[in-house]
mmCIF file of C-alpha atoms and ligand atoms in Angstrom:
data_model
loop_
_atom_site.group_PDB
_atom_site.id
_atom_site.type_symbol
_atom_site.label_atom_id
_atom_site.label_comp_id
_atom_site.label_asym_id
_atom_site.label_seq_id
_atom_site.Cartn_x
_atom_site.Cartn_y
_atom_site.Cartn_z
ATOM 1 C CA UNK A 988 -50.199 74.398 -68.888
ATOM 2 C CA UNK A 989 -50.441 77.140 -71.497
ATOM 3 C CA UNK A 990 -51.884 80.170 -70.841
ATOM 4 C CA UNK A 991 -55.531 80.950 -70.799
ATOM 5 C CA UNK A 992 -55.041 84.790 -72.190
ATOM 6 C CA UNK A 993 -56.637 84.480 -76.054
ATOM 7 C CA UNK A 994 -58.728 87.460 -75.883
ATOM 8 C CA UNK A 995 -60.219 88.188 -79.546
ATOM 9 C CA UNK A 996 -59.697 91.594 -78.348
ATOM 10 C CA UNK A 997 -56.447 94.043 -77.593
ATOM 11 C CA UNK A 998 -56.267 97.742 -76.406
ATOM 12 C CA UNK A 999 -53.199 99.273 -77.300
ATOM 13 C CA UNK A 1000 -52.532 102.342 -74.462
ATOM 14 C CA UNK A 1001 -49.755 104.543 -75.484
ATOM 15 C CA UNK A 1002 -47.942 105.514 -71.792
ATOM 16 C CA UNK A 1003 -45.303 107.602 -73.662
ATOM 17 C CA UNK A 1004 -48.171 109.724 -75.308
ATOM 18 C CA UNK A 1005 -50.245 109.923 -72.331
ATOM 19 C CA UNK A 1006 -46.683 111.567 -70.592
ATOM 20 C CA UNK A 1007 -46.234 113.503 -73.688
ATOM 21 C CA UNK A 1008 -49.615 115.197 -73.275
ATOM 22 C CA UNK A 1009 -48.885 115.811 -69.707
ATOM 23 C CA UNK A 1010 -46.211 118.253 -70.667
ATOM 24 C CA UNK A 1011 -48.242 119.904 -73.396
ATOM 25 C CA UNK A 1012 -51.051 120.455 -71.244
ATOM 26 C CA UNK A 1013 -48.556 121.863 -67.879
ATOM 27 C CA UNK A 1014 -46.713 123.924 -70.714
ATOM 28 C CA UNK A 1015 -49.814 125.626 -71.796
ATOM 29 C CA UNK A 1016 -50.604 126.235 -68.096
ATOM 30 C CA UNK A 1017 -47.927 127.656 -67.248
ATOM 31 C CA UNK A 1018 -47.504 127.961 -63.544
ATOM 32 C CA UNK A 1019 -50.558 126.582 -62.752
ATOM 33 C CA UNK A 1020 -49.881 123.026 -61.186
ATOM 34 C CA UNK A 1021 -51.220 120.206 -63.704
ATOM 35 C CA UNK A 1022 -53.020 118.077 -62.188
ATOM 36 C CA UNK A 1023 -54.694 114.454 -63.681
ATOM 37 C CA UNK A 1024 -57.949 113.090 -63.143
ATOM 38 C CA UNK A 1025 -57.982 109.168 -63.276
ATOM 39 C CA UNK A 1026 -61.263 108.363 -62.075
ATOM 40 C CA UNK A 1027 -63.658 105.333 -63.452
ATOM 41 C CA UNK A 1028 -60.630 103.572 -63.747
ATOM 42 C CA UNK A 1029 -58.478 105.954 -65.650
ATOM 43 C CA UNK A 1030 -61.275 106.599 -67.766
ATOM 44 C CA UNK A 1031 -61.476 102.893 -68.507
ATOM 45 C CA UNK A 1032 -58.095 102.809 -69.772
ATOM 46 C CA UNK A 1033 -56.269 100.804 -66.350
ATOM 47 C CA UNK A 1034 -55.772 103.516 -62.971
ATOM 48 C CA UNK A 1035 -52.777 101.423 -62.125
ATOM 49 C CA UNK A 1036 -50.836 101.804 -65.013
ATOM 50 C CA UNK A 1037 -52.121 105.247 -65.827
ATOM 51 C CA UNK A 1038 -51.495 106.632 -62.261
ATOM 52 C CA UNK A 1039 -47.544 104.803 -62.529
ATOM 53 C CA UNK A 1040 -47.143 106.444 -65.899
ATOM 54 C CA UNK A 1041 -47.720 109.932 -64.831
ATOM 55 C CA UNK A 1042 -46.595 109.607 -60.734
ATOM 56 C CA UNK A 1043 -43.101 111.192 -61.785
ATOM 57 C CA UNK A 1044 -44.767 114.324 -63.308
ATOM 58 C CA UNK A 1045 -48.243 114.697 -61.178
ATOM 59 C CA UNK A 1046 -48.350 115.666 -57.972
ATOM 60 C CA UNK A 1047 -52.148 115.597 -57.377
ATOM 61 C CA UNK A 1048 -54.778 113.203 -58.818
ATOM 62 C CA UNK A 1049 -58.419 113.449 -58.655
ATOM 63 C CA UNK A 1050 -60.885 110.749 -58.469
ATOM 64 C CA UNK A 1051 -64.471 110.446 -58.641
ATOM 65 C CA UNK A 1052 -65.327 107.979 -55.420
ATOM 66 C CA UNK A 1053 -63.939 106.964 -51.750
ATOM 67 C CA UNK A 1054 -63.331 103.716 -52.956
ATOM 68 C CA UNK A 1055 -61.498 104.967 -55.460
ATOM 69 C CA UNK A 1056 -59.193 107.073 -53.922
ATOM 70 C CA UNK A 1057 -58.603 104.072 -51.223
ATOM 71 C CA UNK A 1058 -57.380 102.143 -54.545
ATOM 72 C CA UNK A 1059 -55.373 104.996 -55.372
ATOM 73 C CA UNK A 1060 -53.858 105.868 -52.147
ATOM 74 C CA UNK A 1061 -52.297 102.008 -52.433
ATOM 75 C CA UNK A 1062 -50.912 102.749 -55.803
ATOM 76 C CA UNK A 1063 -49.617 106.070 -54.637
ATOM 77 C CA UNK A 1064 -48.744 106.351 -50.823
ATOM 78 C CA UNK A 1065 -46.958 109.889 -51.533
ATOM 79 C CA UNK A 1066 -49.177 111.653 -53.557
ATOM 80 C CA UNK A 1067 -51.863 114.185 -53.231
ATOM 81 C CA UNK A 1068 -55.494 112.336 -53.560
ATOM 82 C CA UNK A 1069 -58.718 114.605 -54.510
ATOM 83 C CA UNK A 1070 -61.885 113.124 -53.753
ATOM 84 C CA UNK A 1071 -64.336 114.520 -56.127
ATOM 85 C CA UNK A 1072 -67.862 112.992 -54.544
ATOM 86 C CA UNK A 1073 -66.362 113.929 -50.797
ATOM 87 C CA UNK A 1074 -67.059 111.470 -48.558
ATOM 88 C CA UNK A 1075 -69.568 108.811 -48.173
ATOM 89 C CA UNK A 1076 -72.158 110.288 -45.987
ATOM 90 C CA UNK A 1077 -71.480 109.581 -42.863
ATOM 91 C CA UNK A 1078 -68.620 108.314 -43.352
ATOM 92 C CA UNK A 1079 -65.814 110.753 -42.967
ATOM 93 C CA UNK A 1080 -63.075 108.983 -41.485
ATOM 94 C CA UNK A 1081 -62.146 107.039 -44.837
ATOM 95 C CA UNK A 1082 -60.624 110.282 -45.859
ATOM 96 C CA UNK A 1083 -58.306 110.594 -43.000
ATOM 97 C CA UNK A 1084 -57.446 107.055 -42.923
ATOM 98 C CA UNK A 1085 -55.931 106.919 -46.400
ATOM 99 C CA UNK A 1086 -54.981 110.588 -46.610
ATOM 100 C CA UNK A 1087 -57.489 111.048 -48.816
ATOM 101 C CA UNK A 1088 -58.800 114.664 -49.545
ATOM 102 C CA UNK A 1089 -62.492 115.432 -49.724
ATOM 103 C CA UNK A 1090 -64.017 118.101 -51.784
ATOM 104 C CA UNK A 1091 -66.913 119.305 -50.070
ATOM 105 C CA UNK A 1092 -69.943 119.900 -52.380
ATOM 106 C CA UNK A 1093 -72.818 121.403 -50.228
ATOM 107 C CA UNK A 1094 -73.788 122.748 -46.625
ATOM 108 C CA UNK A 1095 -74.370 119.212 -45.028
ATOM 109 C CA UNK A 1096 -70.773 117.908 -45.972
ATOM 110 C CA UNK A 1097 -69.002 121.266 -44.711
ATOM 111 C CA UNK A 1098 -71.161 120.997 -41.668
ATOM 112 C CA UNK A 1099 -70.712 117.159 -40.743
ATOM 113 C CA UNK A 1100 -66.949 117.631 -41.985
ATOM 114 C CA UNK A 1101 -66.285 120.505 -39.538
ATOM 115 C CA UNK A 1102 -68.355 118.182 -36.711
ATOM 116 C CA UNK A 1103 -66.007 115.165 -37.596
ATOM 117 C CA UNK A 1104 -62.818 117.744 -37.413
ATOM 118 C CA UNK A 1105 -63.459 119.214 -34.464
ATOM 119 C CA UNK A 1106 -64.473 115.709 -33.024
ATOM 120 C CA UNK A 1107 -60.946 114.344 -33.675
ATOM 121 C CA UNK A 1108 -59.235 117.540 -32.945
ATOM 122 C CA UNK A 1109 -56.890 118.422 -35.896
ATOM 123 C CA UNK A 1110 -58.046 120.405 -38.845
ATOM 124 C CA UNK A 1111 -58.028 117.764 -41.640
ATOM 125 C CA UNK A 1112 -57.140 118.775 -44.900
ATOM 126 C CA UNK A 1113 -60.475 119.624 -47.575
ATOM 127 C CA UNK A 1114 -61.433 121.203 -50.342
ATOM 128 C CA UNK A 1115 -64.708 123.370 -51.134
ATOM 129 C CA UNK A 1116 -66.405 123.301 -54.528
ATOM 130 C CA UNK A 1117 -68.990 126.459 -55.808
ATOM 131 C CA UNK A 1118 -71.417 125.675 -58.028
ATOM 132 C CA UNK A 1119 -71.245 128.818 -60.390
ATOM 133 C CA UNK A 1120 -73.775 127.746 -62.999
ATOM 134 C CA UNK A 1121 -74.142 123.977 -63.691
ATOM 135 C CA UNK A 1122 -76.563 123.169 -60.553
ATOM 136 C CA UNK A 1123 -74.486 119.564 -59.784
ATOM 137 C CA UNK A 1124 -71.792 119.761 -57.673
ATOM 138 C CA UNK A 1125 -70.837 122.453 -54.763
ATOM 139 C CA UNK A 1126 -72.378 125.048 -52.407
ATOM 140 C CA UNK A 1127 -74.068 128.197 -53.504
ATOM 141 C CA UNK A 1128 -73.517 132.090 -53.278
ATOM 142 C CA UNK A 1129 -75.828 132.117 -50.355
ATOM 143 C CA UNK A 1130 -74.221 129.351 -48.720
ATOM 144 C CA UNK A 1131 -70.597 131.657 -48.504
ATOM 145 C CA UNK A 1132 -72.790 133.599 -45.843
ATOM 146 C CA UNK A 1133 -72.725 130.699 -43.745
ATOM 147 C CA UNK A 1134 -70.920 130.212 -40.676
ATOM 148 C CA UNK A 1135 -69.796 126.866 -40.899
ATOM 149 C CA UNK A 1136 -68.394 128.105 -44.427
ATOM 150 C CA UNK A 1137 -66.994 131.099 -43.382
ATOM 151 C CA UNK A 1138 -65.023 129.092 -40.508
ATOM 152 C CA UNK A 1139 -63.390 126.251 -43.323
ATOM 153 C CA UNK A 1140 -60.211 126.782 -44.036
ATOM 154 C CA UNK A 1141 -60.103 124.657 -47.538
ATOM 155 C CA UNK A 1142 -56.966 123.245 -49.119
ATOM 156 C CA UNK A 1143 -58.003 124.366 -52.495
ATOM 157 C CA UNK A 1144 -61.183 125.783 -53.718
ATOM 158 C CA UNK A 1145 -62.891 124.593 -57.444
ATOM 159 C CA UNK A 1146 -65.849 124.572 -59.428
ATOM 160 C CA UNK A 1147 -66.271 122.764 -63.275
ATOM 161 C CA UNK A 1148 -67.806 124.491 -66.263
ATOM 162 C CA UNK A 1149 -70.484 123.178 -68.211
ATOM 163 C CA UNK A 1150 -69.492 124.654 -71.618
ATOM 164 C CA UNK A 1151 -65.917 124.328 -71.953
ATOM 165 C CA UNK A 1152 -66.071 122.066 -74.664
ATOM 166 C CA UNK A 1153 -67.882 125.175 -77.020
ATOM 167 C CA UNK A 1154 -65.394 128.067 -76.735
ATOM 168 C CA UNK A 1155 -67.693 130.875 -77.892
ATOM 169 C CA UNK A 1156 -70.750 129.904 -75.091
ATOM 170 C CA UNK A 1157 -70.632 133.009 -72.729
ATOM 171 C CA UNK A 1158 -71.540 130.458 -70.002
ATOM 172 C CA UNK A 1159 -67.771 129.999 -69.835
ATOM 173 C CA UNK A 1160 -67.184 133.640 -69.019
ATOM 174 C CA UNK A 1161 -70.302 133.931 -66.627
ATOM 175 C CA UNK A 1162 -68.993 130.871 -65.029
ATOM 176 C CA UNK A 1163 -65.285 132.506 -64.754
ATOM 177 C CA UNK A 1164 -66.558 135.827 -63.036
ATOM 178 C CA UNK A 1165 -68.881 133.726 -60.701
ATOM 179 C CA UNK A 1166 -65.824 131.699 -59.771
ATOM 180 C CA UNK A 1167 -63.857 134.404 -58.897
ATOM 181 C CA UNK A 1168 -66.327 136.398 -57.022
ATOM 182 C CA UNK A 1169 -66.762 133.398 -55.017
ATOM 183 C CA UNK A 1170 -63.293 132.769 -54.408
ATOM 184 C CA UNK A 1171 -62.698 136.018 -53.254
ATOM 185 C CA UNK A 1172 -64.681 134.866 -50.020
ATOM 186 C CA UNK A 1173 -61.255 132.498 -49.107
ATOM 187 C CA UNK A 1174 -58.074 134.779 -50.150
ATOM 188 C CA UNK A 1175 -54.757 133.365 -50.808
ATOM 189 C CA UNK A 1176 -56.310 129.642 -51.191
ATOM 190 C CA UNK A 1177 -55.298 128.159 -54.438
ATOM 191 C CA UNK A 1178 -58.048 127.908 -56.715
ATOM 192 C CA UNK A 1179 -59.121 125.258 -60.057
ATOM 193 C CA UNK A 1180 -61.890 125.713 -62.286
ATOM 194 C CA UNK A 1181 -61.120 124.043 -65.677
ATOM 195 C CA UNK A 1182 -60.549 120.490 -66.884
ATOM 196 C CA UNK A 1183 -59.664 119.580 -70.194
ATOM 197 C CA UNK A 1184 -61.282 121.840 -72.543
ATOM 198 C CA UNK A 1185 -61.077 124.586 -69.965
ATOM 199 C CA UNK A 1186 -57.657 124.551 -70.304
ATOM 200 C CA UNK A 1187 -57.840 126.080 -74.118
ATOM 201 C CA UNK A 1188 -60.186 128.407 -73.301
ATOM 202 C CA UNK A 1189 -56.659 130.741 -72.004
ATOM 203 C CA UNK A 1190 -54.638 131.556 -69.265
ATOM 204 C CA UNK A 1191 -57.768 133.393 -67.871
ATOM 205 C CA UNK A 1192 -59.156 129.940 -66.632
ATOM 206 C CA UNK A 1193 -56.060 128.712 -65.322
ATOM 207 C CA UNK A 1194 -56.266 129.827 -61.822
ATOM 208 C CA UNK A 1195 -53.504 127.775 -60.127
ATOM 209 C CA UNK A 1196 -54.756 124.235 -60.544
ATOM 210 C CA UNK A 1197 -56.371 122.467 -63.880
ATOM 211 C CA UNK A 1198 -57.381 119.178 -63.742
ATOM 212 C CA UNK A 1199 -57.368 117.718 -67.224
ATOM 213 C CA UNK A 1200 -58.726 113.980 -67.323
ATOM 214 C CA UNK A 1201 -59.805 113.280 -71.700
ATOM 215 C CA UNK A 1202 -56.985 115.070 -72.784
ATOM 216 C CA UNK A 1203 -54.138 113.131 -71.052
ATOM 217 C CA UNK A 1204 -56.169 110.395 -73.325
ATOM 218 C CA UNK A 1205 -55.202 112.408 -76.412
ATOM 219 C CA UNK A 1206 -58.931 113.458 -77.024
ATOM 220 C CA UNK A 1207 -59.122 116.241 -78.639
ATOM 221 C CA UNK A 1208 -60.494 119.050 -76.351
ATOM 222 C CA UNK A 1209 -62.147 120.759 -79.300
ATOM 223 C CA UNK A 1210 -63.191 120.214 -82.576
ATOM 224 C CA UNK A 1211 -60.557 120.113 -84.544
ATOM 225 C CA UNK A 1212 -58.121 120.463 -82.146
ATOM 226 C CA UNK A 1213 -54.608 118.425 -83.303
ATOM 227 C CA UNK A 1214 -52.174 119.299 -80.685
ATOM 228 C CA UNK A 1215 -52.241 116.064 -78.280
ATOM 229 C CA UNK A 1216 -50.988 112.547 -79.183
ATOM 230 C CA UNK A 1217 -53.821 109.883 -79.653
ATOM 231 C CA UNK A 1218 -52.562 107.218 -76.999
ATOM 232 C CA UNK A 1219 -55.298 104.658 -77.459
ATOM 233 C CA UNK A 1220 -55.850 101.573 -80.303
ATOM 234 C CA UNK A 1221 -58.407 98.848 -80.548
ATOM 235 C CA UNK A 1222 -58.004 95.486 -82.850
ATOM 236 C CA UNK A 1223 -60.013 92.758 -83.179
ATOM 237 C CA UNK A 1224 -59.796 89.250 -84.373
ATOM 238 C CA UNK A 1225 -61.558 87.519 -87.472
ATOM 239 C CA UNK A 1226 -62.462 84.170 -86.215
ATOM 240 C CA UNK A 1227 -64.789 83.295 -88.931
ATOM 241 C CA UNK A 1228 -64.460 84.111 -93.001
ATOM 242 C CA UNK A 1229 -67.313 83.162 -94.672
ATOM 243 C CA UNK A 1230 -68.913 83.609 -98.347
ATOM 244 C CA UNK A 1231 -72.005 84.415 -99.047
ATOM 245 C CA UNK A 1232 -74.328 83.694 -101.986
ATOM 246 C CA UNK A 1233 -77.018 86.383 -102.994
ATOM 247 C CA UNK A 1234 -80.078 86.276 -100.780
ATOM 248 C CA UNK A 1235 -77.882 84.644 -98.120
ATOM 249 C CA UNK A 1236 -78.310 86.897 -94.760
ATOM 250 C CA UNK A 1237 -76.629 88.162 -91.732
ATOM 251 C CA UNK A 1238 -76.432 88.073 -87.899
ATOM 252 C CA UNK A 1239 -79.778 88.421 -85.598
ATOM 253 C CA UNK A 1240 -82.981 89.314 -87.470
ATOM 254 C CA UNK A 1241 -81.118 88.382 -90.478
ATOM 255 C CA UNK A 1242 -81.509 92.131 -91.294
ATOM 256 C CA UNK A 1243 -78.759 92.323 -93.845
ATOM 257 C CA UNK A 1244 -79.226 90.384 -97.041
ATOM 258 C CA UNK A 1245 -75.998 89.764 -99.427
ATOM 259 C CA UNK A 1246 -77.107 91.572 -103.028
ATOM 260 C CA UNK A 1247 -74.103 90.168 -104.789
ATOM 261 C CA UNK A 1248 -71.537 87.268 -104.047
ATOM 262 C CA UNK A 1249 -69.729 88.594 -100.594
ATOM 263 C CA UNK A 1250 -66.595 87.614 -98.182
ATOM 264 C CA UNK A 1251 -68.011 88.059 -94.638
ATOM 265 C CA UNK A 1252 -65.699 88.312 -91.619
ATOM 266 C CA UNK A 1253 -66.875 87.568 -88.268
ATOM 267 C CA UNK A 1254 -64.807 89.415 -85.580
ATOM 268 C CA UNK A 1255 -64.580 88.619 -82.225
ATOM 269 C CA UNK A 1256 -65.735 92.130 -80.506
ATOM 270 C CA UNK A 1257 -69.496 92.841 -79.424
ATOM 271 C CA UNK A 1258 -71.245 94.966 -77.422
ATOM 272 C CA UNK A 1259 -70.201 93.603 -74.118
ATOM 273 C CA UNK A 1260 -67.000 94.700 -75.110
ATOM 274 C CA UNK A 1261 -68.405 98.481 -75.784
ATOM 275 C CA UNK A 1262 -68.967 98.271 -78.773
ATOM 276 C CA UNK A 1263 -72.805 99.639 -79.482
ATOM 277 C CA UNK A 1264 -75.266 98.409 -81.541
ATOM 278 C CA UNK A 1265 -75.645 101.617 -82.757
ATOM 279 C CA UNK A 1266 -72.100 101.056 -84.450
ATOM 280 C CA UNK A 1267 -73.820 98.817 -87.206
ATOM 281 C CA UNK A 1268 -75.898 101.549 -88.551
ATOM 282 C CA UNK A 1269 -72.161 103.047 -90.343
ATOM 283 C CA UNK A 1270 -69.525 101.997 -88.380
ATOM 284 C CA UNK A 1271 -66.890 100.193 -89.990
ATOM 285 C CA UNK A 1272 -63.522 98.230 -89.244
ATOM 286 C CA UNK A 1273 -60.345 98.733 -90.783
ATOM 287 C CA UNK A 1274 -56.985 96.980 -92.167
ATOM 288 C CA UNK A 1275 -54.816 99.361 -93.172
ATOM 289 C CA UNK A 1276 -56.635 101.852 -95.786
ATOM 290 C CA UNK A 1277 -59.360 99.425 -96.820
ATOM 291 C CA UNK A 1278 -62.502 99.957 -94.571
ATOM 292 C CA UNK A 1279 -64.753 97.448 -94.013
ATOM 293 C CA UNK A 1280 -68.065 98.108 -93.274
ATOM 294 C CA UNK A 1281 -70.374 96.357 -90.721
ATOM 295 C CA UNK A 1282 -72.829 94.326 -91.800
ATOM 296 C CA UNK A 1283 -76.202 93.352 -89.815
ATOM 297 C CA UNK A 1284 -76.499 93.984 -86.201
ATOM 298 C CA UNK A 1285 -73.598 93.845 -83.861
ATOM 299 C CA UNK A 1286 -74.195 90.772 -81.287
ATOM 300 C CA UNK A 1287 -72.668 90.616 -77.654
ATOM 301 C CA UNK A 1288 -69.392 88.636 -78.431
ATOM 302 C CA UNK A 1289 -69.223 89.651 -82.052
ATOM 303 C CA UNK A 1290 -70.214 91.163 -85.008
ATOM 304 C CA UNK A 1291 -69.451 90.998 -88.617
ATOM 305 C CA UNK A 1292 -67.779 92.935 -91.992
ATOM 306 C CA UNK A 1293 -67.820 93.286 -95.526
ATOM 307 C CA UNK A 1294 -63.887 91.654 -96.403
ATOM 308 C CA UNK A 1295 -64.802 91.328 -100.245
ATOM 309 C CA UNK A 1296 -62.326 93.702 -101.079
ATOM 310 C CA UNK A 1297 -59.769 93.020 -98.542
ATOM 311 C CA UNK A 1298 -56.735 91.636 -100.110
ATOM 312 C CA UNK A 1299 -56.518 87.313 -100.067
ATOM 313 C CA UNK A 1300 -53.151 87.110 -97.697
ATOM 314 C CA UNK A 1301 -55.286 89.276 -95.110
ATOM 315 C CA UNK A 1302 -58.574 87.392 -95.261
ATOM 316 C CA UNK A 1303 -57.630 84.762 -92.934
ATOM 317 C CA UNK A 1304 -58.885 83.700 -89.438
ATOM 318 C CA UNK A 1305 -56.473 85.000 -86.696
ATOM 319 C CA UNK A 1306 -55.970 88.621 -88.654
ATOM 320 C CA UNK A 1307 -56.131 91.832 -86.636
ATOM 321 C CA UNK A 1308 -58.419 94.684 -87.531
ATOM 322 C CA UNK A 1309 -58.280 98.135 -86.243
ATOM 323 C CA UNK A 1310 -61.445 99.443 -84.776
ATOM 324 C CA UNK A 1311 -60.291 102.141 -82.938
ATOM 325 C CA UNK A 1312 -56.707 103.688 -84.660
ATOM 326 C CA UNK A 1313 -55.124 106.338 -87.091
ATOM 327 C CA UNK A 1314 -57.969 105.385 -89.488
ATOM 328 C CA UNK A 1315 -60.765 105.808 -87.277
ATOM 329 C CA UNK A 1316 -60.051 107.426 -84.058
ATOM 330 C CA UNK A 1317 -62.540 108.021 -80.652
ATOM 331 C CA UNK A 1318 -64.242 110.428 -81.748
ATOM 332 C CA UNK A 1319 -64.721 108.794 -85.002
ATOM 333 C CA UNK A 1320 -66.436 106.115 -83.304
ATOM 334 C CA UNK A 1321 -68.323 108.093 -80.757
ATOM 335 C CA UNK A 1322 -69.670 110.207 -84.171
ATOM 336 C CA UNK A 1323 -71.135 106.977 -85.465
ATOM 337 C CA UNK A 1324 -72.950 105.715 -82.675
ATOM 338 C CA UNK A 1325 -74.380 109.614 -81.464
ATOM 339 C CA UNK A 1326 -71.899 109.765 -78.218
ATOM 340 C CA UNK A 1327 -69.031 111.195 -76.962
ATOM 341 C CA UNK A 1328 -65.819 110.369 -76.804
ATOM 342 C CA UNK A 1329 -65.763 109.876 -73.305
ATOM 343 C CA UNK A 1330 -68.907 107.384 -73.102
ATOM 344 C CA UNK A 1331 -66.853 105.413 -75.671
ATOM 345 C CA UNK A 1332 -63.943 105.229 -73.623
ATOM 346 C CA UNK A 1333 -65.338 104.462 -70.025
ATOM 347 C CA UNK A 1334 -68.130 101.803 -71.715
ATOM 348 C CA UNK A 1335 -64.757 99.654 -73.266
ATOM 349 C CA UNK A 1336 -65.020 95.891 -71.280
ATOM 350 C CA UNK A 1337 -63.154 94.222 -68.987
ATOM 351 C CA UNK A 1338 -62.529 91.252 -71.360
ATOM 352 C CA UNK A 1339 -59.694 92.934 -73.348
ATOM 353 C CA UNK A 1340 -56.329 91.818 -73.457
ATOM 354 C CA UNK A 1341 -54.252 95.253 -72.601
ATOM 355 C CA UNK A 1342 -50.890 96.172 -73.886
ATOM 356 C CA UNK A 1343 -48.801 99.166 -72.336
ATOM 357 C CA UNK A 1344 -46.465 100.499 -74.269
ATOM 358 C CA UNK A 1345 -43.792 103.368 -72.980
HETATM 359 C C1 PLP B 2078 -64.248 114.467 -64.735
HETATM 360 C C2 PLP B 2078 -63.868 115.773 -64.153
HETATM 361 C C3 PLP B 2078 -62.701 116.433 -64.582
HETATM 362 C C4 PLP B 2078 -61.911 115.963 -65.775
HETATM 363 O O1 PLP B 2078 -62.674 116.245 -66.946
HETATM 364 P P1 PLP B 2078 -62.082 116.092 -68.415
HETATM 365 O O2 PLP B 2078 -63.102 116.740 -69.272
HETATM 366 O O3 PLP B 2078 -61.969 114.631 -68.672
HETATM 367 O O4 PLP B 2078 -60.777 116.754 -68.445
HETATM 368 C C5 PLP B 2078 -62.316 117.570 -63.904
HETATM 369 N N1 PLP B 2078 -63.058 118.072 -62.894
HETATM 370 C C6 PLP B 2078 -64.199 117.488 -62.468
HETATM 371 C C7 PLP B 2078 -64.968 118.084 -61.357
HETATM 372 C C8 PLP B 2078 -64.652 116.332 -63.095
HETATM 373 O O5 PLP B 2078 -65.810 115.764 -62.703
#
């Protein structure tokens, strides 16, 4: 039997860079302990071979979900395991039975975390998150008055700014001076507040955690920004290379119409594989140099480009193009279709081949 693997499809995930921007990011932290979020799957990128890259160097990961964390704790039976959701309502014992570490987000989960400790009788390791200005996640100023608060003794206590991402917004320093007031409420307890774009903001926003998910990616945290290693690639296949006469037309609701004699390619990525329609307005493809624009709308298995001036030897069924590379990178792509980089990332499908390299 041969194998059934022909995806039209490959991400390339760089492991080395991914490590590589580890130590940048714990460098620029200095003694803070760098810490990795791998939640949603690593961000859609593959939490097992993410968390196996980085389990030499990280000694606490965070995820988003229980469920996660139980896949984690599998992966990792020695490592520290954040839960950033808590746990399930109701439901606290999933923490303790896969060492799992909740962060507790408002009154209710401090109170029926406390109930469920003092039900069991040993003091089970938590965390406590302050919301200092983004109204999601994590108990209040008022709620520090609280008994049940007053009596936690957290593991670590965090809160996430909304604003990182735009160095000059003084929400970042209100946000800061919040977080420490509140912190002051649980002395000596270590404390995180930024993730990856808090982490440029300076040493000021350190604390001594940071919990930097994007930027292990090698997205940059900023505009601009060049000092992490881009550790992801995208190709796709031509399947098809057609030629069109003038007047011939393309793809569903034949909305593009050839104006001169043209070499179509038709490429086997769609939007079930991420890819969003909004990509067609001026997304393009790329071999090498030569970019080849999209043509028509983008369908669920496929979509097609503009290969007229793509040299002969390389417009042939079976050829690779980059969609995602040095040419064209995330936040390339999330510019075209009015995202972010991170909505890119986490929407990539499950239908990919996936290569690991380092
Ligand atoms: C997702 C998340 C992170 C990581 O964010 P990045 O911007 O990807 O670094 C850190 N902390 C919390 C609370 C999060 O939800």
């Amino acid at each position: 039997m041969h194998s059934c693997k022909q995806t039209s499809a490959r991400l390339m995930v760089d492991l080395a860079a991914i490590r590589k921007n580890h130590t940048r990011l714990a460098e620029r932290v200095g003694g803070a302990e760098c810490a990795a979020v791998v939640k949603a799957d690593a961000y859609g990128l593959g939490v097992r071979e993410i968390a196996s890259c980085l389990s030499e160097k990280v000694q606490t990961f965070f995820v988003a979900q229980p469920e996660e964390g139980c896949q984690l704790r599998r992966l990792l039976p020695e490592k520290r395991i954040f839960v950033l959701h808590g746990f399930s309502p109701g439901r606290p014992e999933t923490m303790v039975d896969h060492s799992l570490v909740p962060v507790l987000n408002s009154l209710e989960q401090v109170r029926q975390w406390r109930a469920f400790c003092q039900q069991v009788g040993t003091e089970h390791p938590a965390a406590l998150q302050f919301d200092t200005g983004m109204s999601r996640f994590g108990i209040s100023e008022d709620d520090l008055r609280d008994e049940v608060v007053r009596g936690l003794k957290p593991v670590l206590v965090m809160s996430h700014l909304a604003c990182a991402d735009q160095p000059d917004d003084p929400a970042n320093k209100e946000q800061c001076q919040r977080f420490l007031a509140m912190s002051a409420a649980f002395p000596g307890v270590p404390r995180s507040l930024a993730a990856s774009s808090g982490i440029f903001l300076g040493s000021d926003y350190h604390f001594e955690m940071v919990r930097p998910g994007i930027a292990l990616y090698g997205l940059p945290p900023h505009e601009g920004d060049r000092s992490l290693f881009p550790a992801i690639g995208l190709e796709a296949q031509i399947l098809q290379i057609r030629t069109l006469k003038v007047g011939e037309r393309i793809g569903y609701g034949l909305t593009y119409r050839a104006e001169q004699p043209m070499r179509v390619a038709t490429v086997g990525i769609g939007y079930a594989d991420g890819i969003f329609r909004s990509f067609a307005r001026n997304g393009a493809l790329w071999k090498g140099d030569i970019r080849l624009p999209v043509l028509g709308r983008i369908s669920m298995d496929s979509l097609s480009v503009d290969v007229t001036h793509l040299p002969d030897d390389a417009t042939r069924e079976g050829e690779w193009l980059t969609l995602i590379g040095p040419q064209q990178d995330i936040t390339k792509v999330a510019d075209h279709v009015g995202t972010i980089g991170y909505e890119v990332l986490t929407s990539l499908g499950y239908r990919f081949d996936r290569f690991y390299n380092g």
